[in-house]
Every structure is written in C-alpha cells, then in structure tokens.
Amino acid sequence: MSKVWQGHVIDGTRFVVPAFGVTPRHVLCAVGVGLDPDVISRVVEEAGGGGFELDEFQREPDPRMRECFDAALDSRQAIGDDEFGESDWAAVDAHDSVVYVLSPPISQATGLDVSRRALAVTAALLAHGATAVKNESSGVTCGRERWLALASQAAAAETVDDLALALVPAWVAPVIYDGEVYYSCGMHLLGEADVELHPGATGVPEPKLLLDWMATMQIASYYLLTEQPEHGIQNGEGFRITQDAPRWIMNRVECERFEDDDFFHNPYGYWRLTPAARDPRRRARLKRRNPRTTLGTRRKR
C-alpha cells in the first residue's frame, strides 16, 4: 500500500508544496537525418517562446531508438491513440542524428502553458528536419501527423477544457497496469497528480469492466485539470462519472514506483481511487458538470 502523500496543501487552494522530488520538465527526444544543431537551437527558442533549450546533440544513430519508441508506444496501447505508422517506423530506423530538448521547470501554475509550448516546439522540430519525437518525461510518443494535429489543437484552444483535450493525449500515458493497480503517468507535466485505480479485485476483469475503469481514470484526469474546486480535493471525497456509475473514494498517496530524480516521478503524488462501500441510503453528490458529457460533447466537434 502506498504511503499517504507527504507534501503540504496550501490552505484554501488546490496548490501544493511537494515534500521532495525534482521539479518536472519536459525532456523531448527527436531523431532525424542530417539535423543541424544551430538550426534546432534557433527553432526551439523561437517556437518555445523562451526557456526551452537544446540539451544534447548526437551526430550518429542510436541503435536503441527502435526499442525506445516501441516502449513509448506500449505505454498507450490501451487506447490506441498514437497513429504511429510505417512511415514513422521508417523514420526511426533511418535516423542519423538525435537531439534532446529541455523545457523550463514546470510548476502547478505554469504546467498547462509550458506543456502547450512543448507541443509547439514538437511541431517546429518536425517542420525543421526531425522525423520522430518522443517524451522522456512520461514515456509517450505519437506519429508525426498526430503530433501536428495535437499541436494545432492546442494552439487553437480558447478554454482550459479545450487545451486539456489536446495536452492530455499528447503527454499522458493514461492507463498502465503494475499487477495491482492501474495508473497514469505524465500528469506532473501538466502540474497535477496522476491517477491510480485500485479495484480491490484480483484476476483479469471482464472487458466491459476494464473499459469502465479506464474511462473513470481518464475522466478523473480531466476533472483534476478543468473542474477541480478552487480549494482543492480533500482525502476521502467521492467521485463518479455518471449518476448511476460506481462511486470511488479519492485519497492522495506518494509516488513510490519511481525514484525522486526519475523523469517519471510525480512530486504531486497520485489520487488513488478505491471502491466506495455500498450504501443504498446515500446518493452521491453530483458534480457541477458531468465530466463524461463534457468530454464526449467536445470530442464530437
């Protein structure tokens, strides 16, 4: 069982002060053919609007790249949202240079803005010689066209809801199973805790039940970013995605599966969802908006 989160919640807000852990940053890895470090440095600076920097440049192919990109795709296989095709694999196999780009340090207040700019940097890299990009800080990747579409979506976003619908698919691995709990990875890049779901059951669940759990986790992630109360969430609060859906109890726990200095480490911890005790006399309080309806409506646009 994970430890209770050790950080400090700033009274009356959703903002927290982690007890330990490095400040999150995007670490982008881009591969290409004949990449020019001077061009890449200029492009990164211009597209990122300041604060992004070329951290490392390698003028030779890295034989580990196919395996690394394959692992990044595996982290999102549950939703199949990467659109990584044969041309993308060919680009990975043909690369002869590798660059690593760092974002500015990310706080809760700047997470959405820095992550939006990280998508703009990704699109700029792809427009100036890079042929494939992955994120070392959440272990995810997309195909070229998917990256460009998400970057355009983020650039056009006029509300937090719209922006989240571009940033979460870009930077968050939504559902990973460790043999005991299901968890997300990458919400620290958006300035939030990740989500864990502990079903309290063993064995392989029925497909429909697993899909329900995945939907619960994904909608909980959007809820944290777009509908969380200004005063934050208290341990023991309930969460459900529809009036007749199962009710879950939220408690913040430490991120113990990754070391404090690991790129994947989330200093804001996880909101762990556990099944609520059944009580037919109590009706769960409805949210101001139904997250599933909000998400579904916007996806139809």
JSON list of C-alpha atoms in Angstrom, two decimals, residues 37-49 120-121 123-128:
[
{"chain": "A", "resi": 37, "resn": "PRO", "atom": "CA", "xyz": [22.25, 21.87, -34.05]},
{"chain": "A", "resi": 38, "resn": "ASP", "atom": "CA", "xyz": [22.34, 25.59, -34.83]},
{"chain": "A", "resi": 39, "resn": "VAL", "atom": "CA", "xyz": [19.03, 25.38, -36.70]},
{"chain": "A", "resi": 40, "resn": "ILE", "atom": "CA", "xyz": [17.49, 23.23, -33.96]},
{"chain": "A", "resi": 41, "resn": "SER", "atom": "CA", "xyz": [18.59, 25.65, -31.24]},
{"chain": "A", "resi": 42, "resn": "ARG", "atom": "CA", "xyz": [17.04, 28.60, -33.07]},
{"chain": "A", "resi": 43, "resn": "VAL", "atom": "CA", "xyz": [13.82, 26.74, -33.82]},
{"chain": "A", "resi": 44, "resn": "VAL", "atom": "CA", "xyz": [13.45, 25.57, -30.22]},
{"chain": "A", "resi": 45, "resn": "GLU", "atom": "CA", "xyz": [13.99, 29.06, -28.85]},
{"chain": "A", "resi": 46, "resn": "GLU", "atom": "CA", "xyz": [11.53, 30.67, -31.27]},
{"chain": "A", "resi": 47, "resn": "ALA", "atom": "CA", "xyz": [8.78, 28.06, -31.01]},
{"chain": "A", "resi": 48, "resn": "GLY", "atom": "CA", "xyz": [9.05, 27.71, -27.25]},
{"chain": "A", "resi": 49, "resn": "GLY", "atom": "CA", "xyz": [8.83, 31.41, -26.58]},
{"chain": "A", "resi": 120, "resn": "ALA", "atom": "CA", "xyz": [4.60, 23.94, -30.36]},
{"chain": "A", "resi": 121, "resn": "VAL", "atom": "CA", "xyz": [8.29, 23.01, -30.05]},
{"chain": "A", "resi": 123, "resn": "ALA", "atom": "CA", "xyz": [5.67, 20.67, -34.23]},
{"chain": "A", "resi": 124, "resn": "ALA", "atom": "CA", "xyz": [8.55, 23.06, -35.03]},
{"chain": "A", "resi": 125, "resn": "LEU", "atom": "CA", "xyz": [11.10, 20.26, -34.71]},
{"chain": "A", "resi": 126, "resn": "LEU", "atom": "CA", "xyz": [9.10, 18.13, -37.13]},
{"chain": "A", "resi": 127, "resn": "ALA", "atom": "CA", "xyz": [8.92, 21.07, -39.55]},
{"chain": "A", "resi": 128, "resn": "HIS", "atom": "CA", "xyz": [12.71, 21.57, -39.49]}
]
